[in-house]
Amino acid sequence: MTVTRPARLTGAALCAALALTVAVWILQDLAVLGSPVDLARYWAGDHRFPTRGRSATSPLDPVLLAAYAATAVAALRSPHAASALAAAGTATLALRLPGLWAAGNGALVTALLELALAAGLLLTAAVGRPADAPHEPRPARPRTGPAVTAGILLAAAALLLALGELYRAGALPLEATVDRFTGGRSVVAPALAPPPGWLSAIAAGLYGTAAVSCLLRARHARAFGLLAAALLTADGLGGVARAVRYETLTRLGDLAAPDAADVLTSVFELLAGLAVLVLLAGRDAPSAAPGPHPAAGARPPAPPHPTPPGW
């Protein structure tokens, strides 16, 4: 969908504000943990080294930072940035909503600010269309082969994530399961991170939505697919990093079936996420050629001869 230049500038400014908010928290965690390596290890789930405090960010934050930066660039460069603005706004609303009941004033203020900016992105994408939108060129659809392949990979990722949450719901007590979605006392997570069950539900919904868009070759498939792929890659990378750190990747045969399934799922998520990024980053399908237009100053065809009655 086409958006006007003022709307694109507004969307880019909103994305820049969101990116700045995330960057400030990441820089604060760098000051707390001491080095980028320690912060990366903390994001990967390695909490065995001494720290000077608790991290407020999670692996989700660098993904959102990259998404905001890419969306801002897209808004500045392309008139078809409405889908990118909508994807960034929708994901932010869904992922930051639990911050409204999180502990800590800083997390609450950040959640309120980011939710307001995300609502602004959705409003900009919705009302920023030009007055002559029906005559504007429409964004191209993704190519069939890459789009269908990406859709299958994203659908498989959504299914694996949903099955994993169903297994945990059956294995854990009811109170612990509820806490995974609401952020209760039994869940220890960074201040800005959504509860793990909530994150899994939102991620599965995003993967599924992007998968359907890719399979249908919708015009917004690229924006939602790339965002889903970035989140999928980060999740898989974190799981693989933990498996390497704790040497479970080389001892799959010694692990219990659920633990081995978690490691293999992380490997699949990493490979599938990278594959979807490559598939959707390619060129779109060629647009249909416009119909012929009469040349300027061309005369209408001469009437037939002899002239029919009533001509």
PDB file of C-alpha atoms in Angstrom:
ATOM      1  CA  MET A   1       0.000   0.000   0.000  1.00  0.00           C
ATOM      2  CA  THR A   2       1.306   3.432  -0.932  1.00  0.00           C
ATOM      3  CA  VAL A   3       1.811   6.123   1.708  1.00  0.00           C
ATOM      4  CA  THR A   4       2.495   9.807   1.264  1.00  0.00           C
ATOM      5  CA  ARG A   5       5.870  11.372   1.914  1.00  0.00           C
ATOM      6  CA  PRO A   6       4.716  13.144   5.134  1.00  0.00           C
ATOM      7  CA  ALA A   7       3.390   9.807   6.408  1.00  0.00           C
ATOM      8  CA  ARG A   8       6.660   8.097   5.519  1.00  0.00           C
ATOM      9  CA  LEU A   9       8.648  10.752   7.369  1.00  0.00           C
ATOM     10  CA  THR A  10       6.348  10.393  10.363  1.00  0.00           C
ATOM     11  CA  GLY A  11       6.762   6.617  10.328  1.00  0.00           C
ATOM     12  CA  ALA A  12      10.536   6.915  10.089  1.00  0.00           C
ATOM     13  CA  ALA A  13      10.567   9.327  13.054  1.00  0.00           C
ATOM     14  CA  LEU A  14       8.421   6.955  15.133  1.00  0.00           C
ATOM     15  CA  CYS A  15      10.719   4.042  14.289  1.00  0.00           C
ATOM     16  CA  ALA A  16      13.743   6.141  15.209  1.00  0.00           C
ATOM     17  CA  ALA A  17      12.165   6.923  18.593  1.00  0.00           C
ATOM     18  CA  LEU A  18      11.483   3.223  19.189  1.00  0.00           C
ATOM     19  CA  ALA A  19      15.019   2.305  18.181  1.00  0.00           C
ATOM     20  CA  LEU A  20      16.443   4.973  20.482  1.00  0.00           C
ATOM     21  CA  THR A  21      14.403   3.649  23.409  1.00  0.00           C
ATOM     22  CA  VAL A  22      15.713   0.119  22.894  1.00  0.00           C
ATOM     23  CA  ALA A  23      19.270   1.342  22.353  1.00  0.00           C
ATOM     24  CA  VAL A  24      19.254   3.246  25.658  1.00  0.00           C
ATOM     25  CA  TRP A  25      18.307   0.093  27.572  1.00  0.00           C
ATOM     26  CA  ILE A  26      20.932  -1.967  25.747  1.00  0.00           C
ATOM     27  CA  LEU A  27      23.596   0.605  26.574  1.00  0.00           C
ATOM     28  CA  GLN A  28      22.489   0.551  30.202  1.00  0.00           C
ATOM     29  CA  ASP A  29      22.887  -3.234  30.262  1.00  0.00           C
ATOM     30  CA  LEU A  30      26.322  -2.894  28.726  1.00  0.00           C
ATOM     31  CA  ALA A  31      27.273  -0.638  31.615  1.00  0.00           C
ATOM     32  CA  VAL A  32      25.858  -3.143  34.106  1.00  0.00           C
ATOM     33  CA  LEU A  33      27.349  -6.321  32.643  1.00  0.00           C
ATOM     34  CA  GLY A  34      30.662  -4.852  31.641  1.00  0.00           C
ATOM     35  CA  SER A  35      31.211  -5.871  28.009  1.00  0.00           C
ATOM     36  CA  PRO A  36      29.321  -6.761  24.817  1.00  0.00           C
ATOM     37  CA  VAL A  37      30.553 -10.351  25.120  1.00  0.00           C
ATOM     38  CA  ASP A  38      29.060 -10.729  28.594  1.00  0.00           C
ATOM     39  CA  LEU A  39      25.801  -9.170  27.409  1.00  0.00           C
ATOM     40  CA  ALA A  40      25.642 -11.534  24.441  1.00  0.00           C
ATOM     41  CA  ARG A  41      26.295 -14.492  26.743  1.00  0.00           C
ATOM     42  CA  TYR A  42      23.558 -13.288  29.068  1.00  0.00           C
ATOM     43  CA  TRP A  43      21.128 -12.974  26.156  1.00  0.00           C
ATOM     44  CA  ALA A  44      22.046 -16.544  25.156  1.00  0.00           C
ATOM     45  CA  GLY A  45      21.048 -17.798  28.598  1.00  0.00           C
ATOM     46  CA  ASP A  46      24.480 -18.141  30.168  1.00  0.00           C
ATOM     47  CA  HIS A  47      24.155 -16.823  33.721  1.00  0.00           C
ATOM     48  CA  ARG A  48      27.145 -18.638  35.200  1.00  0.00           C
ATOM     49  CA  PHE A  49      29.492 -15.633  35.230  1.00  0.00           C
ATOM     50  CA  PRO A  50      29.423 -12.940  37.924  1.00  0.00           C
ATOM     51  CA  THR A  51      27.605  -9.729  37.063  1.00  0.00           C
ATOM     52  CA  ARG A  52      27.106  -6.394  38.766  1.00  0.00           C
ATOM     53  CA  GLY A  53      23.351  -6.435  38.293  1.00  0.00           C
ATOM     54  CA  ARG A  54      20.414  -7.868  36.407  1.00  0.00           C
ATOM     55  CA  SER A  55      19.958  -7.364  32.697  1.00  0.00           C
ATOM     56  CA  ALA A  56      16.826  -5.492  31.628  1.00  0.00           C
ATOM     57  CA  THR A  57      16.967  -6.547  27.972  1.00  0.00           C
ATOM     58  CA  SER A  58      16.640  -9.919  26.270  1.00  0.00           C
ATOM     59  CA  PRO A  59      17.440 -11.353  22.805  1.00  0.00           C
ATOM     60  CA  LEU A  60      14.175  -9.800  21.648  1.00  0.00           C
ATOM     61  CA  ASP A  61      15.539  -6.274  22.019  1.00  0.00           C
ATOM     62  CA  PRO A  62      18.330  -6.393  19.397  1.00  0.00           C
ATOM     63  CA  VAL A  63      15.828  -7.979  16.996  1.00  0.00           C
ATOM     64  CA  LEU A  64      13.394  -5.108  17.538  1.00  0.00           C
ATOM     65  CA  LEU A  65      16.223  -2.584  17.252  1.00  0.00           C
ATOM     66  CA  ALA A  66      17.203  -4.011  13.854  1.00  0.00           C
ATOM     67  CA  ALA A  67      13.541  -4.139  12.769  1.00  0.00           C
ATOM     68  CA  TYR A  68      12.970  -0.486  13.688  1.00  0.00           C
ATOM     69  CA  ALA A  69      16.111   0.604  11.854  1.00  0.00           C
ATOM     70  CA  ALA A  70      15.174  -1.371   8.731  1.00  0.00           C
ATOM     71  CA  THR A  71      11.606  -0.040   8.821  1.00  0.00           C
ATOM     72  CA  ALA A  72      12.830   3.551   9.147  1.00  0.00           C
ATOM     73  CA  VAL A  73      15.091   3.085   6.117  1.00  0.00           C
ATOM     74  CA  ALA A  74      12.246   1.488   4.150  1.00  0.00           C
ATOM     75  CA  ALA A  75       9.927   4.365   5.036  1.00  0.00           C
ATOM     76  CA  LEU A  76      12.453   6.911   3.802  1.00  0.00           C
ATOM     77  CA  ARG A  77      13.231   5.082   0.579  1.00  0.00           C
ATOM     78  CA  SER A  78      10.013   3.456  -0.599  1.00  0.00           C
ATOM     79  CA  PRO A  79       6.454   4.745  -1.049  1.00  0.00           C
ATOM     80  CA  HIS A  80       5.251   1.167  -0.378  1.00  0.00           C
ATOM     81  CA  ALA A  81       6.351   1.129   3.266  1.00  0.00           C
ATOM     82  CA  ALA A  82       2.874   0.807   4.793  1.00  0.00           C
ATOM     83  CA  SER A  83       3.207  -2.942   5.339  1.00  0.00           C
ATOM     84  CA  ALA A  84       6.585  -2.507   7.044  1.00  0.00           C
ATOM     85  CA  LEU A  85       5.160   0.176   9.343  1.00  0.00           C
ATOM     86  CA  ALA A  86       2.160  -2.014  10.140  1.00  0.00           C
ATOM     87  CA  ALA A  87       4.337  -5.061  10.841  1.00  0.00           C
ATOM     88  CA  ALA A  88       6.623  -3.145  13.210  1.00  0.00           C
ATOM     89  CA  GLY A  89       3.699  -1.526  14.998  1.00  0.00           C
ATOM     90  CA  THR A  90       1.738  -4.757  15.405  1.00  0.00           C
ATOM     91  CA  ALA A  91       4.732  -6.694  16.724  1.00  0.00           C
ATOM     92  CA  THR A  92       5.585  -3.928  19.200  1.00  0.00           C
ATOM     93  CA  LEU A  93       2.043  -3.741  20.537  1.00  0.00           C
ATOM     94  CA  ALA A  94       1.865  -7.505  21.035  1.00  0.00           C
ATOM     95  CA  LEU A  95       5.334  -7.955  22.534  1.00  0.00           C
ATOM     96  CA  ARG A  96       5.398  -4.908  24.823  1.00  0.00           C
ATOM     97  CA  LEU A  97       1.873  -5.229  26.231  1.00  0.00           C
ATOM     98  CA  PRO A  98       2.975  -7.355  29.246  1.00  0.00           C
ATOM     99  CA  GLY A  99       5.190  -4.453  30.311  1.00  0.00           C
ATOM    100  CA  LEU A 100       2.058  -2.731  31.595  1.00  0.00           C
ATOM    101  CA  TRP A 101       1.945  -5.092  34.572  1.00  0.00           C
ATOM    102  CA  ALA A 102       5.707  -5.656  34.897  1.00  0.00           C
ATOM    103  CA  ALA A 103       7.541  -4.777  38.091  1.00  0.00           C
ATOM    104  CA  GLY A 104       9.582  -1.590  38.057  1.00  0.00           C
ATOM    105  CA  ASN A 105       8.740   1.969  37.087  1.00  0.00           C
ATOM    106  CA  GLY A 106      11.301   2.030  34.289  1.00  0.00           C
ATOM    107  CA  ALA A 107       9.748  -0.979  32.545  1.00  0.00           C
ATOM    108  CA  LEU A 108       6.245   0.484  32.908  1.00  0.00           C
ATOM    109  CA  VAL A 109       7.218   3.882  31.494  1.00  0.00           C
ATOM    110  CA  THR A 110       9.055   2.194  28.619  1.00  0.00           C
ATOM    111  CA  ALA A 111       6.053  -0.007  27.868  1.00  0.00           C
ATOM    112  CA  LEU A 112       3.695   2.977  27.819  1.00  0.00           C
ATOM    113  CA  LEU A 113       6.021   4.934  25.538  1.00  0.00           C
ATOM    114  CA  GLU A 114       6.588   2.063  23.119  1.00  0.00           C
ATOM    115  CA  LEU A 115       2.902   1.169  22.977  1.00  0.00           C
ATOM    116  CA  ALA A 116       2.052   4.783  22.143  1.00  0.00           C
ATOM    117  CA  LEU A 117       4.709   4.883  19.401  1.00  0.00           C
ATOM    118  CA  ALA A 118       3.519   1.539  18.017  1.00  0.00           C
ATOM    119  CA  ALA A 119      -0.064   2.800  17.878  1.00  0.00           C
ATOM    120  CA  GLY A 120       1.281   5.812  15.989  1.00  0.00           C
ATOM    121  CA  LEU A 121       2.912   3.498  13.446  1.00  0.00           C
ATOM    122  CA  LEU A 122      -0.361   1.659  12.839  1.00  0.00           C
ATOM    123  CA  LEU A 123      -2.258   4.935  12.530  1.00  0.00           C
ATOM    124  CA  THR A 124       0.330   6.294  10.093  1.00  0.00           C
ATOM    125  CA  ALA A 125       0.124   3.169   7.945  1.00  0.00           C
ATOM    126  CA  ALA A 126      -3.694   3.315   7.954  1.00  0.00           C
ATOM    127  CA  VAL A 127      -4.332   6.987   7.223  1.00  0.00           C
ATOM    128  CA  GLY A 128      -1.210   7.897   5.274  1.00  0.00           C
ATOM    129  CA  ARG A 129      -2.544   6.880   1.868  1.00  0.00           C
ATOM    130  CA  PRO A 130      -2.585   9.540  -0.844  1.00  0.00           C
ATOM    131  CA  ALA A 131      -5.906  10.919  -2.067  1.00  0.00           C
ATOM    132  CA  ASP A 132      -5.418   9.327  -5.503  1.00  0.00           C
ATOM    133  CA  ALA A 133      -4.418   5.945  -4.066  1.00  0.00           C
ATOM    134  CA  PRO A 134      -6.399   3.910  -6.657  1.00  0.00           C
ATOM    135  CA  HIS A 135      -4.143   5.312  -9.402  1.00  0.00           C
ATOM    136  CA  GLU A 136      -0.880   4.707  -7.528  1.00  0.00           C
ATOM    137  CA  PRO A 137       1.305   1.699  -8.450  1.00  0.00           C
ATOM    138  CA  ARG A 138       0.901  -1.207  -6.046  1.00  0.00           C
ATOM    139  CA  PRO A 139       3.804  -3.100  -4.441  1.00  0.00           C
ATOM    140  CA  ALA A 140       4.899  -6.227  -6.284  1.00  0.00           C
ATOM    141  CA  ARG A 141       4.209  -9.727  -5.019  1.00  0.00           C
ATOM    142  CA  PRO A 142       7.066 -12.051  -3.994  1.00  0.00           C
ATOM    143  CA  ARG A 143       8.137 -14.737  -6.445  1.00  0.00           C
ATOM    144  CA  THR A 144       6.231 -18.000  -6.195  1.00  0.00           C
ATOM    145  CA  GLY A 145       9.072 -20.416  -5.436  1.00  0.00           C
ATOM    146  CA  PRO A 146      10.806 -18.441  -2.671  1.00  0.00           C
ATOM    147  CA  ALA A 147       7.496 -17.311  -1.155  1.00  0.00           C
ATOM    148  CA  VAL A 148       6.053 -20.828  -0.929  1.00  0.00           C
ATOM    149  CA  THR A 149       9.300 -22.241   0.479  1.00  0.00           C
ATOM    150  CA  ALA A 150       9.444 -19.472   3.083  1.00  0.00           C
ATOM    151  CA  GLY A 151       5.795 -20.080   3.956  1.00  0.00           C
ATOM    152  CA  ILE A 152       6.398 -23.796   4.541  1.00  0.00           C
ATOM    153  CA  LEU A 153       9.406 -23.125   6.782  1.00  0.00           C
ATOM    154  CA  LEU A 154       7.531 -20.513   8.814  1.00  0.00           C
ATOM    155  CA  ALA A 155       4.500 -22.783   9.179  1.00  0.00           C
ATOM    156  CA  ALA A 156       6.753 -25.594  10.436  1.00  0.00           C
ATOM    157  CA  ALA A 157       8.349 -23.209  12.943  1.00  0.00           C
ATOM    158  CA  ALA A 158       4.927 -22.108  14.198  1.00  0.00           C
ATOM    159  CA  LEU A 159       3.848 -25.738  14.603  1.00  0.00           C
ATOM    160  CA  LEU A 160       7.006 -26.708  16.505  1.00  0.00           C
ATOM    161  CA  LEU A 161       6.637 -23.728  18.825  1.00  0.00           C
ATOM    162  CA  ALA A 162       2.986 -24.509  19.522  1.00  0.00           C
ATOM    163  CA  LEU A 163       3.760 -28.174  20.211  1.00  0.00           C
ATOM    164  CA  GLY A 164       6.546 -27.197  22.593  1.00  0.00           C
ATOM    165  CA  GLU A 165       4.232 -24.940  24.582  1.00  0.00           C
ATOM    166  CA  LEU A 166       1.578 -27.655  24.726  1.00  0.00           C
ATOM    167  CA  TYR A 167       4.149 -30.106  26.065  1.00  0.00           C
ATOM    168  CA  ARG A 168       5.275 -27.657  28.760  1.00  0.00           C
ATOM    169  CA  ALA A 169       1.675 -26.961  29.710  1.00  0.00           C
ATOM    170  CA  GLY A 170       1.174 -30.683  30.334  1.00  0.00           C
ATOM    171  CA  ALA A 171       4.479 -31.176  32.149  1.00  0.00           C
ATOM    172  CA  LEU A 172       4.350 -28.146  34.451  1.00  0.00           C
ATOM    173  CA  PRO A 173       1.918 -27.419  37.296  1.00  0.00           C
ATOM    174  CA  LEU A 174      -1.021 -25.229  36.386  1.00  0.00           C
ATOM    175  CA  GLU A 175       0.311 -22.269  38.389  1.00  0.00           C
ATOM    176  CA  ALA A 176       3.675 -22.396  36.613  1.00  0.00           C
ATOM    177  CA  THR A 177       1.945 -22.621  33.234  1.00  0.00           C
ATOM    178  CA  VAL A 178      -0.175 -19.554  34.002  1.00  0.00           C
ATOM    179  CA  ASP A 179       2.929 -17.706  35.181  1.00  0.00           C
ATOM    180  CA  ARG A 180       4.632 -18.410  31.858  1.00  0.00           C
ATOM    181  CA  PHE A 181       1.934 -16.339  30.164  1.00  0.00           C
ATOM    182  CA  THR A 182       1.320 -13.692  32.802  1.00  0.00           C
ATOM    183  CA  GLY A 183       4.801 -13.246  34.289  1.00  0.00           C
ATOM    184  CA  GLY A 184       4.069 -14.504  37.790  1.00  0.00           C
ATOM    185  CA  ARG A 185       6.501 -14.989  40.646  1.00  0.00           C
ATOM    186  CA  SER A 186       7.817 -18.331  39.387  1.00  0.00           C
ATOM    187  CA  VAL A 187       9.144 -16.699  36.192  1.00  0.00           C
ATOM    188  CA  VAL A 188      12.506 -14.932  36.396  1.00  0.00           C
ATOM    189  CA  ALA A 189      13.087 -12.834  33.280  1.00  0.00           C
ATOM    190  CA  PRO A 190      14.673  -9.508  32.314  1.00  0.00           C
ATOM    191  CA  ALA A 191      12.586  -6.467  33.137  1.00  0.00           C
ATOM    192  CA  LEU A 192      11.635  -5.646  29.536  1.00  0.00           C
ATOM    193  CA  ALA A 193      11.187  -9.238  28.337  1.00  0.00           C
ATOM    194  CA  PRO A 194       7.656 -10.568  27.895  1.00  0.00           C
ATOM    195  CA  PRO A 195       6.827 -13.765  29.805  1.00  0.00           C
ATOM    196  CA  PRO A 196       8.165 -16.826  27.938  1.00  0.00           C
ATOM    197  CA  GLY A 197       4.753 -18.316  27.251  1.00  0.00           C
ATOM    198  CA  TRP A 198       3.425 -14.976  26.017  1.00  0.00           C
ATOM    199  CA  LEU A 199       6.460 -14.592  23.760  1.00  0.00           C
ATOM    200  CA  SER A 200       5.959 -18.090  22.352  1.00  0.00           C
ATOM    201  CA  ALA A 201       2.279 -17.416  21.637  1.00  0.00           C
ATOM    202  CA  ILE A 202       3.014 -14.106  19.888  1.00  0.00           C
ATOM    203  CA  ALA A 203       5.926 -15.610  17.942  1.00  0.00           C
ATOM    204  CA  ALA A 204       3.810 -18.577  16.825  1.00  0.00           C
ATOM    205  CA  GLY A 205       1.067 -16.193  15.718  1.00  0.00           C
ATOM    206  CA  LEU A 206       3.590 -14.062  13.807  1.00  0.00           C
ATOM    207  CA  TYR A 207       5.132 -17.111  12.133  1.00  0.00           C
ATOM    208  CA  GLY A 208       1.711 -18.419  11.171  1.00  0.00           C
ATOM    209  CA  THR A 209       0.521 -15.070   9.824  1.00  0.00           C
ATOM    210  CA  ALA A 210       3.707 -14.625   7.819  1.00  0.00           C
ATOM    211  CA  ALA A 211       3.448 -18.202   6.541  1.00  0.00           C
ATOM    212  CA  VAL A 212      -0.082 -17.674   5.228  1.00  0.00           C
ATOM    213  CA  SER A 213       0.956 -14.367   3.635  1.00  0.00           C
ATOM    214  CA  CYS A 214       3.880 -16.058   1.891  1.00  0.00           C
ATOM    215  CA  LEU A 215       1.834 -19.023   0.692  1.00  0.00           C
ATOM    216  CA  LEU A 216      -0.761 -16.633  -0.747  1.00  0.00           C
ATOM    217  CA  ARG A 217       1.977 -14.386  -2.163  1.00  0.00           C
ATOM    218  CA  ALA A 218       0.343 -11.382  -0.526  1.00  0.00           C
ATOM    219  CA  ARG A 219       1.829  -7.957  -1.168  1.00  0.00           C
ATOM    220  CA  HIS A 220       2.655  -7.552   2.533  1.00  0.00           C
ATOM    221  CA  ALA A 221       4.345 -10.962   2.775  1.00  0.00           C
ATOM    222  CA  ARG A 222       7.872  -9.571   2.613  1.00  0.00           C
ATOM    223  CA  ALA A 223       7.462  -7.200   5.580  1.00  0.00           C
ATOM    224  CA  PHE A 224       5.848  -9.721   7.918  1.00  0.00           C
ATOM    225  CA  GLY A 225       8.006 -12.591   6.655  1.00  0.00           C
ATOM    226  CA  LEU A 226      11.297 -10.790   7.220  1.00  0.00           C
ATOM    227  CA  LEU A 227      10.239  -9.722  10.719  1.00  0.00           C
ATOM    228  CA  ALA A 228       9.207 -13.285  11.550  1.00  0.00           C
ATOM    229  CA  ALA A 229      12.454 -14.631  10.105  1.00  0.00           C
ATOM    230  CA  ALA A 230      14.540 -12.228  12.196  1.00  0.00           C
ATOM    231  CA  LEU A 231      12.773 -13.326  15.379  1.00  0.00           C
ATOM    232  CA  LEU A 232      13.056 -16.986  14.378  1.00  0.00           C
ATOM    233  CA  THR A 233      16.781 -16.642  13.675  1.00  0.00           C
ATOM    234  CA  ALA A 234      17.441 -14.930  16.999  1.00  0.00           C
ATOM    235  CA  ASP A 235      15.516 -17.599  18.905  1.00  0.00           C
ATOM    236  CA  GLY A 236      17.380 -20.382  17.139  1.00  0.00           C
ATOM    237  CA  LEU A 237      20.725 -18.672  17.601  1.00  0.00           C
ATOM    238  CA  GLY A 238      20.147 -18.338  21.332  1.00  0.00           C
ATOM    239  CA  GLY A 239      19.222 -21.998  21.642  1.00  0.00           C
ATOM    240  CA  VAL A 240      22.229 -23.166  19.620  1.00  0.00           C
ATOM    241  CA  ALA A 241      24.537 -20.899  21.643  1.00  0.00           C
ATOM    242  CA  ARG A 242      23.256 -22.450  24.864  1.00  0.00           C
ATOM    243  CA  ALA A 243      23.689 -25.938  23.431  1.00  0.00           C
ATOM    244  CA  VAL A 244      27.275 -25.171  22.466  1.00  0.00           C
ATOM    245  CA  ARG A 245      28.013 -23.518  25.799  1.00  0.00           C
ATOM    246  CA  TYR A 246      26.678 -26.447  27.837  1.00  0.00           C
ATOM    247  CA  GLU A 247      27.994 -29.035  25.313  1.00  0.00           C
ATOM    248  CA  THR A 248      24.561 -30.565  24.772  1.00  0.00           C
ATOM    249  CA  LEU A 249      24.853 -30.277  20.990  1.00  0.00           C
ATOM    250  CA  THR A 250      27.506 -32.998  20.930  1.00  0.00           C
ATOM    251  CA  ARG A 251      25.717 -35.212  23.486  1.00  0.00           C
ATOM    252  CA  LEU A 252      22.290 -35.556  21.929  1.00  0.00           C
ATOM    253  CA  GLY A 253      22.290 -39.308  22.501  1.00  0.00           C
ATOM    254  CA  ASP A 254      22.764 -38.840  26.243  1.00  0.00           C
ATOM    255  CA  LEU A 255      19.919 -36.350  26.636  1.00  0.00           C
ATOM    256  CA  ALA A 256      16.326 -37.053  27.522  1.00  0.00           C
ATOM    257  CA  ALA A 257      13.937 -36.908  24.601  1.00  0.00           C
ATOM    258  CA  PRO A 258      12.480 -33.463  25.489  1.00  0.00           C
ATOM    259  CA  ASP A 259      15.946 -31.926  25.926  1.00  0.00           C
ATOM    260  CA  ALA A 260      17.185 -33.399  22.653  1.00  0.00           C
ATOM    261  CA  ALA A 261      14.045 -32.117  20.925  1.00  0.00           C
ATOM    262  CA  ASP A 262      14.734 -28.611  22.257  1.00  0.00           C
ATOM    263  CA  VAL A 263      18.283 -28.661  20.852  1.00  0.00           C
ATOM    264  CA  LEU A 264      17.159 -29.944  17.458  1.00  0.00           C
ATOM    265  CA  THR A 265      14.357 -27.383  17.366  1.00  0.00           C
ATOM    266  CA  SER A 266      16.872 -24.595  17.976  1.00  0.00           C
ATOM    267  CA  VAL A 267      19.037 -25.847  15.114  1.00  0.00           C
ATOM    268  CA  PHE A 268      16.006 -25.948  12.828  1.00  0.00           C
ATOM    269  CA  GLU A 269      14.932 -22.442  13.874  1.00  0.00           C
ATOM    270  CA  LEU A 270      18.368 -21.017  13.157  1.00  0.00           C
ATOM    271  CA  LEU A 271      18.644 -22.649   9.724  1.00  0.00           C
ATOM    272  CA  ALA A 272      15.014 -21.946   8.792  1.00  0.00           C
ATOM    273  CA  GLY A 273      15.242 -18.324   9.896  1.00  0.00           C
ATOM    274  CA  LEU A 274      18.370 -17.708   7.837  1.00  0.00           C
ATOM    275  CA  ALA A 275      16.788 -19.443   4.850  1.00  0.00           C
ATOM    276  CA  VAL A 276      13.640 -17.308   5.041  1.00  0.00           C
ATOM    277  CA  LEU A 277      15.735 -14.151   5.295  1.00  0.00           C
ATOM    278  CA  VAL A 278      17.573 -15.114   2.104  1.00  0.00           C
ATOM    279  CA  LEU A 279      14.413 -16.191   0.287  1.00  0.00           C
ATOM    280  CA  LEU A 280      12.441 -13.034   1.031  1.00  0.00           C
ATOM    281  CA  ALA A 281      15.352 -10.664   0.521  1.00  0.00           C
ATOM    282  CA  GLY A 282      15.428 -11.493  -3.201  1.00  0.00           C
ATOM    283  CA  ARG A 283      13.714  -9.684  -6.010  1.00  0.00           C
ATOM    284  CA  ASP A 284       9.936  -9.550  -6.262  1.00  0.00           C
ATOM    285  CA  ALA A 285       7.953 -10.953  -9.133  1.00  0.00           C
ATOM    286  CA  PRO A 286       7.722  -8.584 -12.122  1.00  0.00           C
ATOM    287  CA  SER A 287       4.666  -6.377 -12.105  1.00  0.00           C
ATOM    288  CA  ALA A 288       2.066  -6.696 -14.810  1.00  0.00           C
ATOM    289  CA  ALA A 289       2.760  -4.462 -17.751  1.00  0.00           C
ATOM    290  CA  PRO A 290       0.408  -1.469 -17.879  1.00  0.00           C
ATOM    291  CA  GLY A 291      -2.053  -1.286 -20.703  1.00  0.00           C
ATOM    292  CA  PRO A 292      -1.330   0.906 -23.732  1.00  0.00           C
ATOM    293  CA  HIS A 293      -2.225   4.580 -23.456  1.00  0.00           C
ATOM    294  CA  PRO A 294      -3.129   6.785 -26.424  1.00  0.00           C
ATOM    295  CA  ALA A 295      -0.377   9.111 -27.478  1.00  0.00           C
ATOM    296  CA  ALA A 296      -0.707  12.771 -26.602  1.00  0.00           C
ATOM    297  CA  GLY A 297      -2.492  14.709 -29.336  1.00  0.00           C
ATOM    298  CA  ALA A 298      -3.667  11.556 -31.127  1.00  0.00           C
ATOM    299  CA  ARG A 299      -6.865  12.039 -33.135  1.00  0.00           C
ATOM    300  CA  PRO A 300      -9.875   9.763 -32.674  1.00  0.00           C
ATOM    301  CA  PRO A 301     -10.460   7.223 -35.434  1.00  0.00           C
ATOM    302  CA  ALA A 302     -12.355   8.490 -38.482  1.00  0.00           C
ATOM    303  CA  PRO A 303     -16.027   7.533 -38.731  1.00  0.00           C
ATOM    304  CA  PRO A 304     -16.863   4.629 -41.031  1.00  0.00           C
ATOM    305  CA  HIS A 305     -17.925   5.335 -44.572  1.00  0.00           C
ATOM    306  CA  PRO A 306     -20.713   5.301 -45.436  1.00  0.00           C
ATOM    307  CA  THR A 307     -21.869   6.663 -42.082  1.00  0.00           C
ATOM    308  CA  PRO A 308     -24.345   4.314 -40.315  1.00  0.00           C
ATOM    309  CA  PRO A 309     -27.772   5.700 -39.356  1.00  0.00           C
ATOM    310  CA  GLY A 310     -27.679   7.594 -36.085  1.00  0.00           C
ATOM    311  CA  TRP A 311     -23.837   8.116 -36.093  1.00  0.00           C
TER     312      TRP A 311
END
